[in-house]
Amino acid sequence: MPRLGTRREVVAQTVVADDYPLTEVPQSARRGLLSLTTVLLGFVFFTPTMLAGAQVATAFRPGALFTVLLTGSLILGTYVAVLAVIGARTGLTTVLLARYTLGSGGSKWADILLGGTQVCWYAVTAAFLSELIVEAFGWQGFEWLVIILGSALTGLTAYIGYRGIEVLSALSVPLMFILCCWVVVRATDEVGGLGGFGATEPTTVLPWATAVTIVVGTFVSGGTQTPNWSRFARLPRQAFVAAFGSFFVANLLMLVFGAVGALAFAEGDFVSVLLRLNLTVAAVVLLALNVWTTQDNAAYAFGLAGAELTGVHGKRPFVVGGIAIAMVLALSGIYEALPQYLVLLGVLIPPLGGTIIGDYVFVWRGKLPPVNRTRFVRFRWTCVGAYATGTAVAFVSDQVEFGLPPVQGILVAIVAVPLFESLARRLGRQHNHTVLRSGETTTVPA
């Protein structure tokens, strides 16, 4: 009769099989630059990002449009690359980093915000894929069935873990890149060559700052969760190169592809552009693979957030639960609210990443104690205040159309952390975690 494992052994086996959701990734499980780049490119090569590029394109002349896309992508790439380095150095997910920054209670907001937005992204993408398939094959009336089946299928690799995501991304990214380049060539022919784009005139009005916020918002939620994957990097510099290359270069390309399609065909929806080019089976297969690589990353992220939220040593139940919620949202028509949703993400999420960066650099000075030797306070009010301040600045600047809300939110949050920490020390009101002595461990947040 086989020996039954102890509870500690069962938990340890679950942690390894489920990609270390509540612990640091050990060096033995780390991977190289190619592996991480493949996973992140699969995440960023996301066709609904083209929708954002297409919508912004209708409000600017080509020169100003490229400046908007370049500025937004540079902000996003730099921000994400810094977080990726922190993930590689600590081996921790974003929500675990938030536990150090906000406290065991404050991190629950990060779980809800980051996990919830990824559930919403999953729903948006499920609706996008359903629209493509229904229009391509004339399956009107069966949108609900396509959403349900597609959502279930694209969550499989997230359920498996990092390795499943890596294999799928390696297959999908080259195919998607080929398809996008082909669309650009056809779009260029449609307008009579490159000079034809210069003759296009804006048809809508969009403030410059709002447009940049939309660009940042395309992946600020997913980008803030880059430590979920960069924690597997062997070296911090590998994490930086992979993240910056993916979120600056690749995300910029996706935005440009969407903008070019919109300018050439006067279509703000990339699905309609593809169908006008008479792509059916090839488009469905390639785009389904592309969408799948983003869906599994989103499901992986909200699975990890659910594990931290509940303290369960496993992400898989939350992958399944998140997909079920996303199905309901997709059926409710969330796809139509995408532009407003992107602006909201550009206000709420960047200050969280900024707070984590400020805390890691100025308070912890790049050295976090191990999770199992840290007794966490419920709330670190200094960092909670820094996040709230950054969010307020981003919100107000968005409302009055002043500056770049995501950038201001990040920078204010970063600077506010050491300022609030200094003030708390002077007032004798610091709330810090307790680092246990060697040999002492804890697995339950205080």
Coordinates of C-alpha atoms in Angstrom, one line a residue:
M1 CA 0.0 0.0 0.0
P2 CA 1.6 3.3 -1.0
R3 CA 2.4 5.8 1.8
L4 CA 0.1 8.7 2.1
G5 CA 2.0 12.0 2.1
T6 CA 1.8 14.4 5.0
R7 CA 0.0 17.7 4.6
R8 CA 3.3 19.5 4.3
E9 CA 4.4 17.2 1.5
V10 CA 1.0 17.5 -0.3
V11 CA 1.3 21.3 -0.2
A12 CA 4.9 21.2 -1.5
Q13 CA 3.9 19.0 -4.4
T14 CA 1.0 21.3 -5.3
V15 CA 3.2 24.3 -5.2
V16 CA 5.7 22.8 -7.7
A17 CA 2.9 21.5 -10.0
D18 CA 1.1 24.8 -9.9
D19 CA 4.1 27.1 -10.5
Y20 CA 4.8 28.3 -7.0
P21 CA 1.8 30.6 -6.5
L22 CA 2.6 31.6 -2.9
T23 CA 6.3 31.1 -2.7
E24 CA 9.5 32.2 -4.5
V25 CA 10.5 30.4 -7.7
P26 CA 13.7 28.4 -6.8
Q27 CA 16.8 28.7 -9.0
S28 CA 16.3 25.1 -10.2
A29 CA 13.0 26.1 -11.9
R30 CA 14.4 29.3 -13.6
R31 CA 14.6 29.6 -17.4
G32 CA 16.6 31.6 -20.0
L33 CA 16.0 34.6 -22.1
L34 CA 14.4 32.8 -25.1
S35 CA 11.8 31.1 -22.9
L36 CA 10.7 34.3 -21.2
T37 CA 10.7 36.3 -24.4
T38 CA 8.6 33.7 -26.1
V39 CA 6.0 33.7 -23.3
L40 CA 5.8 37.6 -23.1
L41 CA 5.6 38.0 -26.9
G42 CA 2.7 35.5 -26.9
F43 CA 1.1 37.7 -24.3
V44 CA 1.6 41.0 -26.1
F45 CA 0.8 39.7 -29.7
F46 CA -2.8 40.4 -29.0
T47 CA -5.2 41.3 -31.8
P48 CA -7.6 43.4 -29.7
T49 CA -4.7 45.7 -29.1
M50 CA -5.0 46.5 -32.8
L51 CA -8.5 47.7 -32.0
A52 CA -7.0 50.4 -29.7
G53 CA -4.6 51.4 -32.4
A54 CA -7.4 51.6 -34.9
Q55 CA -9.6 53.8 -32.6
V56 CA -6.7 56.2 -31.9
A57 CA -5.8 56.3 -35.6
T58 CA -9.1 58.0 -36.6
A59 CA -8.3 61.1 -34.4
F60 CA -4.8 62.0 -35.7
R61 CA -2.8 62.7 -38.8
P62 CA -0.1 60.0 -39.4
G63 CA 2.8 61.9 -37.9
A64 CA 1.0 62.8 -34.7
L65 CA -0.5 59.3 -34.5
F66 CA 2.9 57.7 -34.5
T67 CA 4.1 60.1 -31.8
V68 CA 1.1 59.0 -29.6
L69 CA 1.8 55.3 -30.2
L70 CA 5.5 55.7 -29.6
T71 CA 5.1 57.7 -26.4
G72 CA 2.5 55.3 -24.9
S73 CA 4.5 52.2 -25.8
L74 CA 7.8 53.7 -24.4
I75 CA 6.1 54.5 -21.1
L76 CA 4.5 51.0 -21.0
G77 CA 7.8 49.2 -21.9
T78 CA 9.9 51.1 -19.4
Y79 CA 7.4 50.6 -16.6
V80 CA 6.9 46.9 -17.3
A81 CA 10.7 46.2 -17.7
V82 CA 11.4 47.7 -14.2
L83 CA 8.7 45.5 -12.7
A84 CA 10.1 42.5 -14.6
V85 CA 13.5 43.0 -13.0
I86 CA 12.0 43.1 -9.5
G87 CA 10.1 39.9 -10.3
A88 CA 13.3 38.2 -11.5
R89 CA 15.3 39.3 -8.4
T90 CA 12.7 38.2 -5.9
G91 CA 11.1 35.2 -7.7
L92 CA 7.7 36.6 -6.6
T93 CA 4.4 37.2 -8.4
T94 CA 3.0 40.7 -8.5
V95 CA 0.3 40.0 -5.9
L96 CA 3.0 38.6 -3.5
L97 CA 5.0 41.7 -4.1
A98 CA 1.9 43.7 -3.2
R99 CA 1.7 41.8 0.1
Y100 CA 5.1 43.2 1.0
T101 CA 4.0 46.6 -0.1
L102 CA 0.4 47.0 1.1
G103 CA 0.3 44.3 3.8
S104 CA -1.6 41.0 3.9
G105 CA -4.9 42.9 3.9
G106 CA -4.0 45.6 1.5
S107 CA -2.8 43.1 -1.0
K108 CA -6.4 41.9 -1.4
W109 CA -7.1 45.1 -3.3
A110 CA -4.3 44.2 -5.6
D111 CA -5.8 40.7 -6.0
I112 CA -9.2 42.1 -6.9
L113 CA -7.9 44.9 -9.1
L114 CA -5.4 42.8 -11.1
G115 CA -7.2 39.5 -11.1
G116 CA -10.5 41.3 -11.9
T117 CA -9.1 43.2 -14.8
Q118 CA -7.6 40.1 -16.3
V119 CA -11.0 38.4 -16.0
C120 CA -12.5 41.3 -17.9
W121 CA -9.7 41.1 -20.5
Y122 CA -10.5 37.4 -20.9
A123 CA -14.1 38.3 -21.5
V124 CA -13.3 41.0 -24.1
T125 CA -11.0 38.6 -26.0
A126 CA -13.6 35.8 -25.9
A127 CA -16.1 38.1 -27.4
F128 CA -13.5 39.2 -30.0
L129 CA -12.8 35.7 -31.1
S130 CA -16.5 34.8 -31.2
E131 CA -17.2 37.8 -33.4
L132 CA -14.5 36.7 -35.9
I133 CA -15.7 33.1 -36.0
V134 CA -19.4 33.9 -36.3
E135 CA -18.8 36.5 -39.1
A136 CA -16.4 34.3 -41.0
F137 CA -18.6 31.2 -41.0
G138 CA -22.0 32.8 -40.9
W139 CA -22.9 31.2 -37.5
Q140 CA -25.2 34.1 -36.4
G141 CA -27.3 33.1 -33.5
F142 CA -24.6 30.8 -32.0
E143 CA -22.4 33.5 -30.5
W144 CA -23.1 32.2 -27.0
L145 CA -21.9 28.7 -27.9
V146 CA -18.7 29.9 -29.5
I147 CA -17.9 32.1 -26.5
I148 CA -18.4 29.2 -24.1
L149 CA -16.4 26.7 -26.1
G150 CA -13.7 29.2 -26.9
S151 CA -13.3 30.3 -23.3
A152 CA -13.0 26.8 -22.0
L153 CA -10.5 25.8 -24.7
T154 CA -8.2 28.8 -24.3
G155 CA -7.9 28.3 -20.6
L156 CA -6.3 24.8 -20.9
T157 CA -2.7 25.9 -21.2
A158 CA -3.0 28.3 -18.2
Y159 CA -4.3 25.3 -16.2
I160 CA -1.2 23.4 -17.2
G161 CA 1.1 26.3 -16.2
Y162 CA 4.2 28.1 -17.5
R163 CA 5.4 25.3 -19.8
G164 CA 2.0 25.0 -21.6
I165 CA 2.0 28.8 -22.2
E166 CA 5.6 28.7 -23.5
V167 CA 4.9 25.9 -26.1
L168 CA 1.8 27.6 -27.4
S169 CA 3.5 31.0 -27.7
A170 CA 6.4 29.5 -29.7
L171 CA 3.9 28.2 -32.2
S172 CA 1.6 31.2 -32.4
V173 CA 3.9 34.3 -32.4
P174 CA 5.6 33.7 -35.8
L175 CA 2.3 32.9 -37.5
M176 CA 0.7 36.1 -36.1
F177 CA 3.6 38.3 -37.1
I178 CA 3.3 37.0 -40.7
L179 CA -0.4 37.7 -40.8
C180 CA 0.1 41.2 -39.5
C181 CA 2.8 42.0 -42.0
W182 CA 0.6 40.8 -44.8
V183 CA -2.3 43.0 -43.7
V184 CA 0.1 46.0 -43.7
V185 CA 1.2 45.2 -47.3
R186 CA -2.4 45.0 -48.4
A187 CA -3.4 48.2 -46.6
T188 CA -0.5 50.0 -48.2
D189 CA -1.7 48.9 -51.6
E190 CA -5.2 50.0 -50.7
V191 CA -4.2 53.6 -50.2
G192 CA -1.9 53.8 -53.2
G193 CA 1.5 53.4 -51.4
L194 CA 3.1 54.9 -48.3
G195 CA 2.3 58.5 -49.5
G196 CA -1.4 57.7 -49.4
F197 CA -1.3 57.5 -45.6
G198 CA -0.1 61.1 -45.4
A199 CA -3.3 62.3 -47.2
T200 CA -5.7 60.8 -44.6
E201 CA -7.6 63.2 -42.4
P202 CA -8.8 62.7 -38.8
T203 CA -12.5 61.8 -38.5
T204 CA -12.9 62.0 -34.8
V205 CA -11.5 64.1 -31.9
L206 CA -9.5 62.7 -29.1
P207 CA -7.2 64.6 -26.6
W208 CA -3.6 63.7 -27.0
A209 CA -3.2 62.7 -23.3
T210 CA -6.3 60.5 -23.5
A211 CA -4.9 58.8 -26.6
V212 CA -1.6 58.1 -24.8
T213 CA -3.5 56.8 -21.8
I214 CA -5.5 54.4 -24.1
V215 CA -2.2 53.1 -25.5
V216 CA -0.7 52.6 -22.0
G217 CA -4.0 51.0 -21.0
T218 CA -3.8 48.3 -23.7
F219 CA -1.4 46.3 -21.5
V220 CA -0.9 48.2 -18.2
S221 CA -2.9 45.5 -16.4
G222 CA -1.1 42.6 -17.9
G223 CA 2.2 44.5 -17.8
T224 CA 1.9 45.2 -14.1
Q225 CA 1.6 41.4 -13.7
T226 CA 4.8 40.7 -15.6
P227 CA 6.6 39.5 -12.5
N228 CA 4.2 36.5 -12.7
W229 CA 6.5 35.3 -15.6
S230 CA 9.7 37.2 -15.1
R231 CA 10.1 35.5 -11.7
F232 CA 11.2 32.5 -13.8
A233 CA 14.2 34.4 -15.4
R234 CA 17.6 33.2 -14.4
L235 CA 19.0 36.8 -14.5
P236 CA 17.4 40.2 -14.0
R237 CA 18.9 41.6 -17.2
Q238 CA 17.2 38.8 -19.1
A239 CA 13.9 39.9 -17.6
F240 CA 14.5 43.5 -18.6
V241 CA 15.4 42.7 -22.2
A242 CA 12.4 40.3 -22.6
A243 CA 9.9 42.7 -21.0
F244 CA 11.1 45.9 -22.7
G245 CA 11.3 44.1 -26.1
S246 CA 7.8 42.7 -25.7
F247 CA 6.0 45.7 -24.2
F248 CA 7.7 48.4 -26.2
V249 CA 8.6 46.9 -29.5
A250 CA 6.0 44.2 -30.0
N251 CA 3.1 46.2 -28.5
L252 CA 4.0 49.2 -30.6
L253 CA 3.9 47.0 -33.7
M254 CA 0.5 45.6 -32.8
L255 CA -0.8 49.2 -32.4
V256 CA 0.7 50.3 -35.7
F257 CA -0.8 47.2 -37.5
G258 CA -4.3 48.2 -36.2
A259 CA -3.8 51.8 -37.1
V260 CA -2.7 51.1 -40.6
G261 CA -5.7 48.8 -41.2
A262 CA -8.1 51.5 -39.9
L263 CA -6.5 54.3 -42.1
A264 CA -6.6 52.1 -45.2
F265 CA -10.0 50.5 -44.9
A266 CA -11.8 53.1 -42.7
E267 CA -12.6 50.3 -40.3
G268 CA -12.0 50.6 -36.5
D269 CA -12.5 46.9 -36.0
F270 CA -9.6 44.6 -37.1
V271 CA -12.1 41.7 -37.5
S272 CA -13.9 43.6 -40.2
V273 CA -10.6 44.5 -41.9
L274 CA -9.6 40.8 -42.1
L275 CA -13.0 39.8 -43.5
R276 CA -12.8 42.6 -46.1
L277 CA -9.5 41.0 -47.2
N278 CA -11.4 37.7 -47.8
L279 CA -9.5 35.9 -45.0
T280 CA -11.6 33.1 -43.5
V281 CA -10.1 29.9 -42.5
A282 CA -6.5 31.1 -42.4
A283 CA -7.5 34.2 -40.4
V284 CA -9.6 32.1 -37.9
V285 CA -6.8 29.6 -37.3
L286 CA -4.0 32.2 -36.9
L287 CA -6.0 34.6 -34.9
A288 CA -7.4 31.8 -32.7
L289 CA -3.8 30.8 -31.8
N290 CA -2.9 34.4 -31.2
V291 CA -5.9 35.0 -28.9
W292 CA -5.2 31.8 -27.1
T293 CA -1.7 32.9 -26.1
T294 CA -3.1 36.0 -24.5
Q295 CA -6.0 34.2 -22.9
D296 CA -3.8 31.7 -21.2
N297 CA -1.6 34.4 -19.7
A298 CA -4.7 36.3 -18.5
A299 CA -6.1 33.1 -16.9
Y300 CA -2.8 32.3 -15.4
A301 CA -2.7 35.8 -13.8
F302 CA -6.2 35.7 -12.3
G303 CA -5.4 32.2 -11.1
L304 CA -2.4 33.5 -9.1
A305 CA -4.4 36.4 -7.8
G306 CA -7.1 34.1 -6.6
A307 CA -4.4 31.9 -4.8
E308 CA -3.1 35.0 -3.0
L309 CA -6.5 36.3 -2.2
T310 CA -7.5 33.1 -0.4
G311 CA -4.2 31.7 0.7
V312 CA -4.8 28.4 -1.3
H313 CA -1.6 26.8 -2.5
G314 CA -2.9 26.3 -6.0
K315 CA -4.0 28.5 -8.9
R316 CA -6.1 26.0 -10.8
P317 CA -9.5 26.3 -9.0
F318 CA -9.3 30.1 -9.7
V319 CA -8.4 29.6 -13.3
V320 CA -11.6 27.6 -13.7
G321 CA -13.7 30.1 -11.7
G322 CA -12.3 33.1 -13.5
I323 CA -13.1 31.6 -16.9
A324 CA -16.7 31.0 -15.8
I325 CA -17.1 34.6 -14.8
A326 CA -15.5 35.8 -18.0
M327 CA -18.0 33.7 -20.0
V328 CA -20.9 35.6 -18.4
L329 CA -19.2 39.0 -19.0
A330 CA -18.5 38.2 -22.6
L331 CA -22.1 37.2 -23.2
S332 CA -23.2 40.5 -21.6
G333 CA -21.5 42.6 -24.3
I334 CA -18.4 43.9 -22.5
Y335 CA -16.6 44.2 -25.9
E336 CA -18.4 47.5 -26.6
A337 CA -17.0 49.1 -23.4
L338 CA -13.3 48.6 -24.4
P339 CA -12.2 52.2 -24.9
Q340 CA -13.6 53.4 -21.5
Y341 CA -12.2 50.3 -19.9
L342 CA -8.7 51.1 -21.2
V343 CA -8.8 54.6 -19.8
L344 CA -9.9 53.3 -16.4
L345 CA -7.1 50.8 -16.3
G346 CA -4.6 53.6 -17.2
V347 CA -5.8 55.4 -14.0
L348 CA -6.1 52.7 -11.4
I349 CA -3.3 50.2 -12.1
P350 CA -0.1 52.2 -12.9
P351 CA 0.0 53.7 -9.4
L352 CA 0.0 50.2 -7.9
G353 CA 3.1 49.3 -9.9
G354 CA 4.7 52.6 -9.0
T355 CA 4.0 51.9 -5.3
I356 CA 5.6 48.5 -5.5
I357 CA 8.6 50.0 -7.3
G358 CA 9.0 52.8 -4.8
D359 CA 8.7 50.4 -1.8
Y360 CA 11.2 47.9 -3.3
V361 CA 13.8 50.5 -4.2
F362 CA 13.6 53.0 -1.3
V363 CA 12.3 51.0 1.6
W364 CA 13.5 47.4 1.1
R365 CA 16.5 48.6 -1.0
G366 CA 16.3 45.7 -3.3
K367 CA 16.3 43.0 -0.6
L368 CA 13.0 41.3 0.4
P369 CA 13.0 38.7 3.2
P370 CA 11.6 35.2 2.2
V371 CA 7.9 34.8 2.3
N372 CA 8.0 32.0 4.9
R373 CA 10.1 34.1 7.3
T374 CA 7.9 37.2 7.1
R375 CA 5.0 37.9 9.4
F376 CA 3.0 40.4 7.5
V377 CA 1.0 43.3 9.0
R378 CA -2.5 43.8 7.8
F379 CA -1.9 47.2 6.2
R380 CA 1.2 49.2 5.5
W381 CA -0.6 52.6 5.6
T382 CA 2.3 54.5 4.2
C383 CA 2.2 52.5 0.9
V384 CA -1.6 52.4 0.9
G385 CA -1.5 56.2 1.1
A386 CA 1.1 56.4 -1.7
Y387 CA -1.1 54.3 -3.9
A388 CA -4.1 56.4 -3.2
T389 CA -2.2 59.6 -3.8
G390 CA -0.9 58.3 -7.2
T391 CA -4.4 57.2 -8.2
A392 CA -5.9 60.5 -7.2
V393 CA -3.3 62.4 -9.3
A394 CA -3.9 60.1 -12.3
F395 CA -7.6 60.5 -12.0
V396 CA -7.6 64.3 -11.7
S397 CA -5.1 64.7 -14.5
D398 CA -7.3 62.5 -16.7
Q399 CA -10.4 64.5 -15.9
V400 CA -8.8 67.9 -16.6
E401 CA -6.8 66.6 -19.5
F402 CA -3.4 67.7 -18.1
G403 CA -0.2 65.8 -18.8
L404 CA -0.1 62.0 -19.0
P405 CA -2.2 60.4 -16.3
P406 CA -0.5 57.0 -16.2
V407 CA 3.0 58.5 -16.0
Q408 CA 2.0 61.0 -13.3
G409 CA 0.3 58.2 -11.3
I410 CA 3.4 56.0 -11.4
L411 CA 5.9 58.8 -10.6
V412 CA 3.8 60.3 -7.7
A413 CA 3.3 56.8 -6.2
I414 CA 7.1 56.1 -6.4
V415 CA 8.0 59.4 -4.7
A416 CA 5.2 59.2 -2.2
V417 CA 6.4 55.9 -0.7
P418 CA 9.7 57.3 0.9
L419 CA 8.0 60.6 1.8
F420 CA 5.2 58.8 3.7
E421 CA 7.7 56.4 5.3
S422 CA 9.8 59.3 6.5
L423 CA 6.7 61.0 7.9
A424 CA 5.5 57.8 9.7
R425 CA 9.0 57.4 11.3
R426 CA 8.8 61.0 12.7
L427 CA 5.4 60.4 14.1
G428 CA 6.2 56.9 15.4
R429 CA 3.4 55.4 13.3
Q430 CA 5.3 52.9 11.2
H431 CA 3.6 49.6 10.4
N432 CA 6.3 47.1 9.3
H433 CA 6.4 43.4 8.8
T434 CA 8.3 41.2 11.2
V435 CA 11.2 39.2 9.8
L436 CA 11.5 36.0 11.7
R437 CA 14.9 34.6 12.9
S438 CA 16.6 31.8 11.0
G439 CA 14.8 28.5 11.6
E440 CA 11.4 30.2 12.2
T441 CA 8.9 30.0 9.5
T442 CA 5.3 31.0 8.9
T443 CA 2.8 30.2 6.1
V444 CA -0.1 32.2 7.4
P445 CA -0.2 36.0 6.8
A446 CA -0.6 38.0 10.1

